Amino acid sequence: MSADIDVKAELKARAAEVEAYLAGCLRGRDIPERLLASMEYSLQAGGKRLRPALVLSFARLFGETVERVMPFAAALELIHTYSLIHDDLPAMDDDDLRRGKPSNHKQFDEATAILAGDGLLTDAFGLMFSCPQDMSAQRVLSAAQTVALAAGSSGMVGGQALDMEYTARPGVRLDELRSMHAMKTGALITASCVAGAHLAGALAPELDRARRYGENLGAAFQIADDILDVVGDTKTLGKPVGSDERQGKTTYPSLLGLDKSRELARERAKSAVEALAGLEHIEAVFLRALARYIVERVN
Amino acid sequence: MSADIDVKAELKARAAEVEAYLAGCLRGRDIPERLLASMEYSLQAGGKRLRPALVLSFARLFGETVERVMPFAAALELIHTYSLIHDDLPAMDDDDLRRGKPSNHKQFDEATAILAGDGLLTDAFGLMFSCPQDMSAQRVLSAAQTVALAAGSSGMVGGQALDMEYTARPGVRLDELRSMHAMKTGALITASCVAGAHLAGALAPELDRARRYGENLGAAFQIADDILDVVGDTKTLGKPVGSDERQGKTTYPSLLGLDKSRELARERAKSAVEALAGLEHIEAVFLRALARYIVERVN
C-alpha cells in the first residue's frame, strides 16, 4: 500500500495548503511596513514546509482536522523561518544566499532581519493560541509547551550555539555531533510530531510513537542533508555544494565517510517507520513513506 | 491610606522575590554553558522588575496567589531582558553599556547575544506554560495570548522597528511618537497587567480596568523616562544623561518642552489611578501609589 503514495506530490500539495494560510496570517494587524515586508519575504521563500506537514499529519492521524490545527501548524513554519534568518546573520553563519535568493539581511538590513526573526518567533506563539475556541485549552497548552521547550535554549537555540562552537573547533566527536543536531534540527521536528498528536488529544503511547518517529526522522533528515552537501547539486540545494567542508564543519560524511553515513540514515529512517508500525490510517502510510523518501534522495 | 505605602520599598521587596525565582528558573536543563552564562548575565543585571510586579499585583488583586503565578510573572522579565539585549546590538542602538555594565554583546560576543535573546524569548513561553497543573488552562492560554500579541510584530518588536526608523528621520510628530511608544514599551506593560488579571480569572470589566491602568502607566513611565534622560544623573540612570539628544531621537521634551511633558506624565498617571477607582484591596492601593510614584520622580 505504501508504495502507492507519491510522497513528493503529496508533500507539495500539503505545502501549497500551508502556503495559502501563511500568505494571509500576518495581514490585518498593525505591523510596520518594512518589518512586515521582511517577515513575509522569508516566510514566502518556499521550502518543503516539513514541520507544518508533520503537525497536520499527526493531528489527522489521531483524529483532528487539518482546518482546525492549521494556525498551529503554520506557527511551526514561522519558528523555522525565524531560525533561518538569524542563522544567516553576519555574526552567525554569515550567509548571503538562502534558497537561491539574497538572505534577509542582504535584501533588507541587519536590524530589520533581527527584528523580523524576533517578530516571527513571537507571532508564532500568538498563532498557536488562535486555534478554534472549542478546542481543548489543555491540548493547545500541552502542544505549545512542547514547541517552546524544543525551540528554546535547551533545544534549537542551544543547538545553534553548539554548532557555532563546534565549527570553530577541530576534533568534534560523533556523540557531540549527534546531540548538537538532535537539539538544532531534531527537537523542532520531533516537537512538530508530538504537538500534532497533543492537539488531537493523543494519550501517552501515541505521544511516544510520535516522539520516536520525530527523533528518528529528524536524525535521518540531518544525515541526508550532510550527504547532499557533498554529493548534491547547487540547483537542487539552492546553495553552493561543499559549503560545510569550506566552513570546516564536522559532518556525518567527514566523520564516517559517505557509505557509512548512508547506512546510518537508512537505519534511522527504518526506526521512524517502525515507530508507526501497525497503524493503518492513511496518514500513517504517508508518514512511513515520507521517512523512506528522505533517505531515498541520497542513495 | 495610599499615602502610607512606601512604594520604593515595596517594589524592592517584590523585585527580590522575583529575583529569587529568576536565579533558578534556567537551571536543571541542558543549556550550553556559554549560552546559559550569557542569558543569566543579563537576566540578573538588576532593574525594577516592573513587569513581573504588575503580573503579580493584578493576579493578587483579582484573587490568585503570588506563588502560583510566579513562573508566568518571571516570563515577562525574560521577554523584557531579551528585548534589551537585542536593542543594544551594534546593528540596532549599538549601546556598550546597560545598567552601568557592559552590554551583553560586549561581555560575550554578538552571536551569543543574539542567541541569548532568542533563548530568553522562547524560554519565556515555556515558563508561562509551567504554571501549576490545577490552574485553568483557558486562563493561562488567554494570558499567554495577551503577552504574545503585545510582544510581537504589532507590539514591542514593531515599536522597536519604528523607533529605528524615526531615529533616522527628522520631523517625527507627537502622534507618531505616542503610538511608537505605545507599541515599544506600553504594550508589554499593559499585557503584564491584563495577563495577571486573566490568570486570576477576571471578567471583562476587570480586564478593562487592567488594560486602562497599564496603558496609562506605560505612557506615564515612558514620558518620565524621556524627562529623566534630560534632567537625571548618570548614576541613577546607569547610562549617560542626554543620550537621546546625542542620538537625535525625538522625545516628549524635545517636542513639548519639559514643563508640558511633566504635565502630560501627571495626567497619564492620574488616568491610571482612576482606572482602579473604588477598589479597596491592598494591591489596588499599591498600584495607585505606584502610578503616582512614577511621575513623582521627575517633579
Coordinates of C-alpha atoms in Angstrom, one line a residue:
Chain A
M1 CA 0.0 0.0 0.0
S2 CA 2.7 2.5 1.0
A3 CA 4.4 2.1 -2.4
D4 CA 1.3 3.7 -3.9
I5 CA 1.8 7.0 -2.3
D6 CA 3.6 9.7 -4.4
V7 CA 5.3 11.3 -1.4
K8 CA 6.8 14.2 -3.4
A9 CA 3.4 15.1 -4.9
E10 CA 1.7 14.7 -1.6
L11 CA 4.3 16.9 0.2
K12 CA 3.9 19.5 -2.5
A13 CA 0.1 19.5 -2.1
R14 CA 0.4 20.0 1.6
A15 CA 3.0 22.7 1.2
A16 CA 0.5 24.6 -1.0
E17 CA -2.2 24.4 1.6
V18 CA 0.2 25.7 4.3
E19 CA 1.4 28.5 2.0
A20 CA -2.1 29.6 1.3
Y21 CA -2.6 30.1 5.0
L22 CA 0.9 31.7 5.5
A23 CA 0.1 34.3 2.8
G24 CA -2.7 35.8 5.0
C25 CA -1.6 35.0 8.5
L26 CA 0.2 38.3 9.2
R27 CA -2.3 40.6 7.5
G28 CA -4.9 42.8 9.1
R29 CA -2.6 43.8 12.0
D30 CA -0.6 46.9 12.6
I31 CA 2.8 45.7 11.6
P32 CA 5.2 48.5 10.4
E33 CA 5.5 48.2 6.6
R34 CA 9.2 47.4 6.2
L35 CA 9.1 44.9 9.1
L36 CA 6.1 43.1 7.5
A37 CA 7.8 43.1 4.1
S38 CA 10.9 41.5 5.7
M39 CA 8.9 38.9 7.6
E40 CA 6.9 37.9 4.5
Y41 CA 10.0 37.9 2.3
S42 CA 11.5 35.0 4.2
L43 CA 8.2 33.3 5.1
Q44 CA 7.2 33.1 1.4
A45 CA 10.6 32.0 0.2
G46 CA 9.4 28.4 -0.3
G47 CA 10.8 25.2 1.2
K48 CA 9.2 21.9 1.9
R49 CA 7.1 23.1 4.8
L50 CA 8.0 19.9 6.5
R51 CA 7.2 21.0 10.1
P52 CA 3.7 22.1 9.4
A53 CA 3.1 18.9 7.3
L54 CA 4.1 16.8 10.4
V55 CA 1.8 18.8 12.7
L56 CA -1.1 18.3 10.3
S57 CA -0.3 14.7 9.6
F58 CA -0.1 13.6 13.3
A59 CA -3.2 15.7 14.2
R60 CA -5.2 13.9 11.5
L61 CA -3.7 10.5 12.4
F62 CA -5.1 10.8 15.9
G63 CA -8.4 12.4 14.9
E64 CA -8.2 16.1 14.4
T65 CA -8.9 18.0 11.1
V66 CA -6.4 19.9 9.0
E67 CA -8.5 23.1 9.1
R68 CA -8.7 23.3 12.9
V69 CA -4.9 22.8 13.5
M70 CA -3.7 24.9 10.6
P71 CA -2.8 28.0 12.7
F72 CA -0.7 25.9 15.0
A73 CA 0.9 24.1 12.0
A74 CA 1.7 27.4 10.4
A75 CA 3.3 28.6 13.6
L76 CA 6.0 25.9 13.3
E77 CA 6.9 27.4 9.9
L78 CA 7.2 30.9 11.4
I79 CA 9.6 29.5 14.0
H80 CA 11.7 27.6 11.4
T81 CA 11.8 30.7 9.3
Y82 CA 13.0 32.9 12.1
S83 CA 15.8 30.5 12.9
L84 CA 17.0 30.6 9.3
I85 CA 17.0 34.4 9.3
H86 CA 19.0 34.6 12.5
D87 CA 21.4 31.8 11.5
D88 CA 22.2 33.7 8.3
L89 CA 23.2 36.9 10.1
P90 CA 26.8 38.2 9.7
A91 CA 27.6 37.5 13.4
M92 CA 26.4 33.9 12.9
D93 CA 26.9 31.8 9.7
D94 CA 27.2 35.0 7.5
D95 CA 25.3 33.5 4.6
D96 CA 24.4 35.8 1.7
L97 CA 22.1 33.3 0.0
R98 CA 19.2 31.3 1.2
R99 CA 17.2 29.1 -1.3
G100 CA 18.9 30.9 -4.2
K101 CA 17.8 34.4 -3.1
P102 CA 19.6 37.1 -1.0
S103 CA 19.3 36.2 2.7
N104 CA 17.0 38.5 4.7
H105 CA 19.8 40.9 6.0
K106 CA 21.1 41.2 2.4
Q107 CA 17.7 42.0 1.0
F108 CA 16.8 44.4 3.9
D109 CA 19.4 45.2 6.5
E110 CA 20.7 43.6 9.7
A111 CA 18.5 45.4 12.2
T112 CA 15.4 44.6 10.1
A113 CA 16.5 41.0 9.9
I114 CA 17.0 40.6 13.6
L115 CA 13.6 42.2 14.3
A116 CA 11.9 40.1 11.5
G117 CA 13.2 37.0 13.3
D118 CA 12.1 38.2 16.7
G119 CA 8.7 39.1 15.3
L120 CA 8.2 35.7 13.6
L121 CA 9.2 33.8 16.7
T122 CA 6.8 35.8 19.0
D123 CA 3.9 35.9 16.5
A124 CA 4.3 32.1 16.2
F125 CA 3.0 31.8 19.8
G126 CA 0.2 34.2 19.0
L127 CA -0.8 31.9 16.1
M128 CA -0.6 28.8 18.2
F129 CA -3.2 30.3 20.6
S130 CA -5.6 31.2 17.8
C131 CA -6.8 27.7 17.3
P132 CA -10.6 27.4 17.4
Q133 CA -12.3 28.4 20.7
D134 CA -13.9 25.0 21.1
M135 CA -10.5 23.2 21.0
S136 CA -9.4 22.0 24.4
A137 CA -7.2 24.7 26.0
Q138 CA -5.3 21.9 27.8
R139 CA -4.4 20.3 24.5
V140 CA -3.3 23.6 23.0
L141 CA -1.2 24.3 26.1
S142 CA 0.5 20.9 26.0
A143 CA 1.3 21.3 22.3
A144 CA 2.6 24.9 22.8
Q145 CA 4.7 23.8 25.8
T146 CA 6.2 21.0 23.7
V147 CA 7.2 23.5 21.0
A148 CA 8.5 26.2 23.4
L149 CA 10.9 23.7 25.1
A150 CA 12.1 22.3 21.7
A151 CA 12.7 25.7 20.2
G152 CA 14.4 27.3 23.3
S153 CA 17.8 27.3 24.9
S154 CA 17.9 23.6 25.6
G155 CA 16.7 22.8 22.1
M156 CA 17.0 24.6 18.8
V157 CA 18.7 27.8 20.1
G158 CA 21.1 25.8 22.2
G159 CA 21.9 23.6 19.2
Q160 CA 22.8 26.6 17.1
A161 CA 25.1 27.8 19.9
L162 CA 26.8 24.4 19.9
D163 CA 27.0 24.4 16.1
M164 CA 28.9 27.7 16.2
E165 CA 31.2 26.5 19.0
Y166 CA 31.9 23.2 17.1
T167 CA 32.5 25.0 13.7
A168 CA 35.5 26.8 15.3
R169 CA 36.8 23.7 17.0
P170 CA 38.7 20.7 15.5
G171 CA 38.1 17.1 16.8
V172 CA 34.3 17.2 17.3
R173 CA 33.2 13.7 18.2
L174 CA 30.3 11.7 16.8
D175 CA 28.3 11.8 20.0
E176 CA 28.8 15.6 20.2
L177 CA 27.7 15.9 16.5
R178 CA 24.7 13.7 17.2
S179 CA 23.4 15.6 20.2
M180 CA 24.1 19.0 18.6
H181 CA 21.9 18.0 15.6
A182 CA 19.3 16.5 18.0
M183 CA 19.0 20.0 19.5
K184 CA 19.4 22.1 16.4
T185 CA 17.1 20.4 14.0
G186 CA 15.8 17.2 15.7
A187 CA 14.0 18.9 18.6
L188 CA 11.7 21.1 16.4
I189 CA 10.9 18.3 14.0
T190 CA 10.1 16.0 16.9
A191 CA 8.0 18.7 18.6
S192 CA 6.0 19.1 15.3
C193 CA 5.0 15.5 15.5
V194 CA 4.3 15.5 19.3
A195 CA 2.4 18.8 19.2
G196 CA 0.2 17.5 16.4
A197 CA -0.6 14.4 18.4
H198 CA -1.3 16.6 21.5
L199 CA -3.7 18.8 19.6
A200 CA -5.7 15.6 18.7
G201 CA -5.8 14.6 22.4
A202 CA -3.4 11.6 21.9
L203 CA -2.5 9.6 25.0
A204 CA 0.9 8.5 26.3
P205 CA 1.5 5.5 24.0
E206 CA 0.6 7.5 20.9
L207 CA 2.6 10.5 22.1
D208 CA 5.5 8.1 22.4
R209 CA 5.1 6.9 18.9
A210 CA 5.1 10.5 17.6
R211 CA 8.2 11.3 19.6
R212 CA 10.1 8.2 18.4
Y213 CA 9.1 8.9 14.8
G214 CA 10.1 12.5 15.0
E215 CA 13.5 11.8 16.6
N216 CA 14.4 9.2 14.0
L217 CA 13.0 11.2 11.1
G218 CA 15.0 14.3 12.3
A219 CA 18.2 12.3 12.5
A220 CA 17.7 10.7 9.1
F221 CA 16.9 14.1 7.7
Q222 CA 20.1 15.7 9.1
I223 CA 22.4 12.9 7.9
A224 CA 20.8 13.1 4.4
D225 CA 21.4 16.9 4.5
D226 CA 25.1 16.4 5.3
I227 CA 25.4 13.8 2.5
L228 CA 23.6 16.1 0.0
D229 CA 26.1 18.9 0.8
V230 CA 28.8 16.5 -0.6
V231 CA 27.0 14.8 -3.5
G232 CA 24.1 17.1 -4.4
D233 CA 24.0 19.8 -7.0
T234 CA 23.8 23.6 -6.4
K235 CA 20.4 23.9 -8.2
T236 CA 18.6 21.5 -6.0
L237 CA 20.2 22.7 -2.8
G238 CA 19.7 26.5 -3.5
K239 CA 23.2 27.0 -2.0
P240 CA 26.7 26.0 -3.1
V241 CA 27.7 22.3 -2.7
G242 CA 30.5 21.7 -0.4
S243 CA 29.8 24.6 1.9
D244 CA 30.2 22.5 5.0
E245 CA 33.7 21.5 4.1
R246 CA 34.7 25.0 3.2
Q247 CA 33.4 26.3 6.5
G248 CA 35.4 23.5 8.3
K249 CA 32.2 22.0 9.7
T250 CA 32.3 18.5 11.1
T251 CA 29.6 16.4 9.4
Y252 CA 28.5 12.8 9.3
P253 CA 30.4 12.2 6.0
S254 CA 33.5 13.9 7.3
L255 CA 33.5 11.6 10.4
L256 CA 32.1 8.3 9.0
G257 CA 32.5 8.6 5.2
L258 CA 29.7 8.5 2.7
D259 CA 28.8 4.8 2.7
K260 CA 28.6 4.6 6.5
S261 CA 26.6 7.8 6.6
R262 CA 24.1 6.4 4.1
E263 CA 23.7 3.3 6.1
L264 CA 23.1 5.3 9.3
A265 CA 20.5 7.4 7.5
R266 CA 18.7 4.2 6.4
E267 CA 18.7 2.8 9.9
R268 CA 17.2 5.9 11.4
A269 CA 14.5 6.1 8.7
K270 CA 13.7 2.4 9.4
S271 CA 13.3 3.2 13.1
A272 CA 11.0 6.0 12.2
V273 CA 8.9 3.7 10.1
E274 CA 8.8 1.1 12.9
A275 CA 7.5 3.7 15.4
L276 CA 4.3 3.8 13.4
A277 CA 4.1 0.0 12.8
G278 CA 0.6 -1.4 12.8
L279 CA -1.3 1.9 12.2
E280 CA -3.4 1.7 9.1
H281 CA -4.7 5.3 8.9
I282 CA -3.8 6.9 5.6
E283 CA -1.6 9.4 7.5
A284 CA 0.5 6.6 8.9
V285 CA 1.0 5.3 5.4
F286 CA 2.1 8.8 4.3
L287 CA 4.4 9.3 7.3
R288 CA 6.1 5.9 6.8
A289 CA 6.6 6.7 3.1
L290 CA 8.0 10.1 4.0
A291 CA 10.6 8.6 6.2
R292 CA 11.7 6.3 3.3
Y293 CA 11.7 9.1 0.8
I294 CA 14.0 11.2 2.9
V295 CA 16.8 8.7 2.6
E296 CA 16.0 7.6 -0.9
R297 CA 17.1 11.1 -2.1
V298 CA 20.7 10.3 -1.1
N299 CA 21.0 6.7 -2.4
Chain B
M1 CA -4.5 55.2 53.1
S2 CA -2.4 55.2 49.9
A3 CA 0.0 57.7 51.4
D4 CA 1.0 55.0 53.9
I5 CA 2.6 52.8 51.3
D6 CA 6.3 53.1 50.8
V7 CA 6.3 52.3 47.1
K8 CA 10.0 52.2 46.7
A9 CA 10.5 49.7 49.5
E10 CA 7.5 47.6 48.3
L11 CA 8.8 47.5 44.7
K12 CA 12.2 46.5 46.1
A13 CA 10.7 43.7 48.2
R14 CA 8.8 42.3 45.2
A15 CA 11.8 42.6 42.9
A16 CA 13.7 40.5 45.5
E17 CA 11.1 37.8 45.4
V18 CA 11.1 37.7 41.6
E19 CA 14.9 37.6 41.5
A20 CA 15.0 34.6 43.8
Y21 CA 12.8 32.8 41.3
L22 CA 14.8 34.1 38.3
A23 CA 18.0 32.8 39.8
G24 CA 16.9 29.2 39.5
C25 CA 14.5 29.2 36.6
L26 CA 17.0 28.3 33.9
R27 CA 18.8 25.6 36.0
G28 CA 18.5 21.9 35.6
R29 CA 18.1 21.9 31.8
D30 CA 20.7 21.2 29.1
I31 CA 21.6 24.7 28.1
P32 CA 25.1 25.0 26.6
E33 CA 27.4 26.6 29.2
R34 CA 28.3 29.9 27.4
L35 CA 24.7 30.5 26.3
L36 CA 23.4 30.0 29.8
A37 CA 26.1 32.3 31.2
S38 CA 25.0 35.0 28.7
M39 CA 21.3 34.6 29.4
E40 CA 21.9 34.8 33.2
Y41 CA 24.3 37.7 32.9
S42 CA 21.5 39.9 31.5
L43 CA 18.7 38.4 33.5
Q44 CA 20.5 39.0 36.8
A45 CA 21.7 42.5 35.9
G46 CA 19.0 44.1 38.2
G47 CA 16.3 46.6 37.3
K48 CA 13.0 47.3 38.9
R49 CA 11.3 44.1 37.7
L50 CA 8.3 46.2 37.0
R51 CA 6.5 43.8 34.6
P52 CA 6.6 40.8 36.9
A53 CA 5.5 43.1 39.8
L54 CA 2.5 44.1 37.7
V55 CA 1.5 40.5 36.8
L56 CA 1.8 39.5 40.5
S57 CA -0.1 42.5 41.7
F58 CA -3.1 42.2 39.2
A59 CA -3.2 38.4 39.9
R60 CA -3.5 39.0 43.6
L61 CA -5.9 41.9 43.2
F62 CA -8.4 39.5 41.4
G63 CA -7.8 36.5 43.7
E64 CA -4.7 34.5 42.7
T65 CA -1.6 33.9 44.9
V66 CA 1.9 35.1 44.2
E67 CA 3.3 31.7 44.4
R68 CA 1.1 30.2 41.7
V69 CA 1.6 32.9 39.1
M70 CA 5.4 33.4 39.7
P71 CA 6.5 31.4 36.7
F72 CA 4.3 33.5 34.5
A73 CA 5.4 36.7 36.1
A74 CA 9.1 35.8 35.7
A75 CA 8.4 35.1 32.0
L76 CA 7.6 38.7 31.5
E77 CA 11.1 39.6 32.8
L78 CA 12.7 37.1 30.4
I79 CA 10.9 38.9 27.5
H80 CA 11.9 42.3 28.7
T81 CA 15.5 41.2 29.1
Y82 CA 15.7 39.7 25.6
S83 CA 14.4 43.0 24.2
L84 CA 17.2 44.9 25.9
I85 CA 19.9 42.5 24.7
H86 CA 18.7 42.8 21.1
D87 CA 18.1 46.6 21.3
D88 CA 21.8 47.1 22.4
L89 CA 23.2 45.1 19.4
P90 CA 25.6 47.0 17.0
A91 CA 23.0 46.8 14.2
M92 CA 20.4 48.3 16.5
D93 CA 21.1 51.0 19.1
D94 CA 24.8 50.0 19.4
D95 CA 25.0 50.5 23.1
D96 CA 28.1 49.4 25.0
L97 CA 26.6 49.9 28.5
R98 CA 23.4 48.6 30.1
R99 CA 22.7 49.4 33.8
G100 CA 26.3 50.5 34.2
K101 CA 27.8 47.2 33.0
P102 CA 29.0 46.1 29.5
S103 CA 26.0 45.2 27.4
N104 CA 25.6 41.5 26.5
H105 CA 27.4 41.5 23.2
K106 CA 30.3 43.4 24.8
Q107 CA 30.6 41.0 27.6
F108 CA 30.2 37.9 25.4
D109 CA 30.0 38.3 21.6
E110 CA 27.4 39.3 19.0
A111 CA 26.3 35.8 18.1
T112 CA 26.0 34.7 21.7
A113 CA 23.9 37.9 22.4
I114 CA 21.6 37.2 19.6
L115 CA 21.1 33.6 20.7
A116 CA 20.7 34.6 24.4
G117 CA 17.9 36.9 23.3
D118 CA 16.3 34.2 21.2
G119 CA 16.6 31.7 24.0
L120 CA 15.1 34.1 26.7
L121 CA 12.2 34.9 24.4
T122 CA 11.4 31.3 23.6
D123 CA 12.0 30.0 27.2
A124 CA 9.6 32.7 28.4
F125 CA 6.8 30.9 26.7
G126 CA 8.0 27.6 28.3
L127 CA 7.8 29.3 31.7
M128 CA 4.3 30.7 31.1
F129 CA 3.1 27.1 30.5
S130 CA 4.7 25.8 33.6
C131 CA 2.1 27.3 36.0
P132 CA 0.5 24.8 38.4
Q133 CA -1.4 21.9 36.7
D134 CA -4.6 22.8 38.6
M135 CA -4.7 26.3 37.1
S136 CA -7.3 26.7 34.4
A137 CA -5.6 26.0 31.0
Q138 CA -8.0 28.5 29.5
R139 CA -6.8 31.3 31.8
V140 CA -3.1 30.5 31.1
L141 CA -3.9 30.5 27.4
S142 CA -5.7 33.8 27.5
A143 CA -2.8 35.3 29.5
A144 CA -0.2 33.9 27.1
Q145 CA -2.1 35.1 24.0
T146 CA -2.2 38.6 25.5
V147 CA 1.6 38.6 26.0
A148 CA 2.4 37.1 22.6
L149 CA 0.4 39.8 20.8
A150 CA 1.9 42.6 22.9
A151 CA 5.5 41.4 22.4
G152 CA 5.2 40.6 18.7
S153 CA 5.5 42.5 15.4
S154 CA 2.4 44.6 16.0
G155 CA 3.6 45.3 19.6
M156 CA 7.0 45.6 21.1
V157 CA 9.0 44.3 18.1
G158 CA 7.1 46.6 15.8
G159 CA 7.7 49.5 18.1
Q160 CA 11.5 49.0 18.0
A161 CA 11.3 48.9 14.2
L162 CA 9.5 52.3 14.2
D163 CA 11.9 53.6 16.8
M164 CA 14.9 52.9 14.5
E165 CA 13.0 54.4 11.5
Y166 CA 12.2 57.6 13.5
T167 CA 15.7 58.0 14.9
A168 CA 17.0 58.4 11.4
R169 CA 14.2 60.8 10.4
P170 CA 13.6 64.4 11.3
G171 CA 10.1 65.8 11.8
V172 CA 8.6 63.0 13.9
R173 CA 5.1 64.1 15.0
L174 CA 3.6 63.7 18.5
D175 CA 1.0 61.2 17.4
E176 CA 3.8 59.1 15.8
L177 CA 5.9 59.3 18.9
R178 CA 2.9 58.3 21.1
S179 CA 2.0 55.3 19.0
M180 CA 5.6 54.1 18.7
H181 CA 6.0 54.2 22.5
A182 CA 2.6 52.5 23.0
M183 CA 4.0 49.6 20.9
K184 CA 7.6 49.6 22.1
T185 CA 7.0 49.9 25.9
G186 CA 3.3 50.4 26.5
A187 CA 2.1 47.1 25.0
L188 CA 4.2 44.8 27.3
I189 CA 3.5 46.8 30.4
T190 CA -0.3 46.7 29.6
A191 CA 0.0 43.0 28.8
S192 CA 1.6 42.4 32.2
C193 CA -1.5 43.9 33.9
V194 CA -4.0 42.2 31.7
A195 CA -2.3 38.8 31.8
G196 CA -2.2 38.9 35.6
A197 CA -5.9 39.6 35.6
H198 CA -6.5 36.8 33.2
L199 CA -4.6 34.3 35.4
A200 CA -6.9 35.2 38.3
G201 CA -10.0 34.6 36.0
A202 CA -11.0 38.2 35.9
L203 CA -14.0 39.1 33.8
A204 CA -14.5 41.8 31.1
P205 CA -14.9 44.9 33.3
E206 CA -11.9 43.9 35.4
L207 CA -9.8 43.1 32.4
D208 CA -10.8 46.6 31.1
R209 CA -9.6 48.2 34.3
A210 CA -6.3 46.4 34.0
R211 CA -5.9 47.5 30.4
R212 CA -6.6 51.1 31.1
Y213 CA -4.3 51.1 34.1
G214 CA -1.5 49.5 32.0
E215 CA -1.8 51.8 29.0
N216 CA -1.7 54.9 31.1
L217 CA 1.0 53.7 33.4
G218 CA 3.1 52.7 30.4
A219 CA 2.7 56.2 28.9
A220 CA 3.5 58.0 32.1
F221 CA 6.5 55.7 32.5
Q222 CA 7.8 56.5 29.0
I223 CA 7.3 60.2 29.3
A224 CA 9.1 60.2 32.7
D225 CA 11.9 58.2 31.1
D226 CA 12.3 60.8 28.4
I227 CA 12.4 63.6 31.0
L228 CA 15.0 61.8 33.2
D229 CA 17.2 61.5 30.1
V230 CA 17.4 65.3 30.2
V231 CA 17.3 66.1 33.9
G232 CA 18.5 62.9 35.6
D233 CA 22.0 61.9 36.6
T234 CA 24.2 59.3 35.1
K235 CA 24.5 57.3 38.4
T236 CA 20.7 56.8 38.7
L237 CA 20.2 56.1 35.1
G238 CA 23.1 53.6 34.6
K239 CA 23.7 55.3 31.3
P240 CA 24.9 58.7 30.2
V241 CA 22.4 61.5 30.5
G242 CA 21.4 63.2 27.3
S243 CA 21.9 60.1 25.1
D244 CA 18.5 60.7 23.4
E245 CA 19.6 64.1 22.2
R246 CA 23.0 62.9 21.0
Q247 CA 21.3 60.1 19.0
G248 CA 19.0 62.7 17.5
K249 CA 15.9 61.0 19.0
T250 CA 12.6 62.7 19.1
T251 CA 11.3 62.7 22.7
Y252 CA 8.5 64.2 24.6
P253 CA 10.7 67.0 26.0
S254 CA 12.1 67.7 22.5
L255 CA 8.6 68.1 21.1
L256 CA 6.7 69.7 24.1
G257 CA 9.4 71.1 26.4
L258 CA 10.0 69.9 30.0
D259 CA 7.0 71.6 31.7
K260 CA 4.4 70.4 29.2
S261 CA 6.0 66.9 29.3
R262 CA 5.7 66.8 33.1
E263 CA 2.1 67.9 32.9
L264 CA 1.3 65.1 30.4
A265 CA 3.1 62.5 32.6
R266 CA 0.9 63.6 35.6
E267 CA -2.2 63.4 33.5
R268 CA -1.5 59.8 32.4
A269 CA -0.6 58.8 35.9
K270 CA -3.9 60.3 37.1
S271 CA -5.8 58.3 34.5
A272 CA -4.0 55.1 35.7
V273 CA -5.1 55.8 39.2
E274 CA -8.7 56.4 38.1
A275 CA -8.8 53.1 36.3
L276 CA -8.6 51.4 39.7
A277 CA -11.0 53.8 41.5
G278 CA -13.2 52.2 44.2
L279 CA -11.1 49.1 44.6
E280 CA -10.1 48.7 48.3
H281 CA -7.8 45.7 48.0
I282 CA -4.3 46.3 49.3
E283 CA -3.0 45.7 45.7
A284 CA -5.1 48.4 44.3
V285 CA -3.7 50.8 46.9
F286 CA -0.2 49.7 45.9
L287 CA -0.9 50.0 42.1
R288 CA -2.3 53.6 42.6
A289 CA 0.6 54.6 44.7
L290 CA 3.0 53.1 42.0
A291 CA 1.4 55.3 39.3
R292 CA 1.9 58.4 41.4
Y293 CA 5.5 57.4 42.3
I294 CA 6.5 57.1 38.7
V295 CA 5.8 60.7 37.9
E296 CA 6.9 62.0 41.3
R297 CA 10.5 61.0 40.3
V298 CA 10.5 63.7 37.6
N299 CA 8.9 66.6 39.5

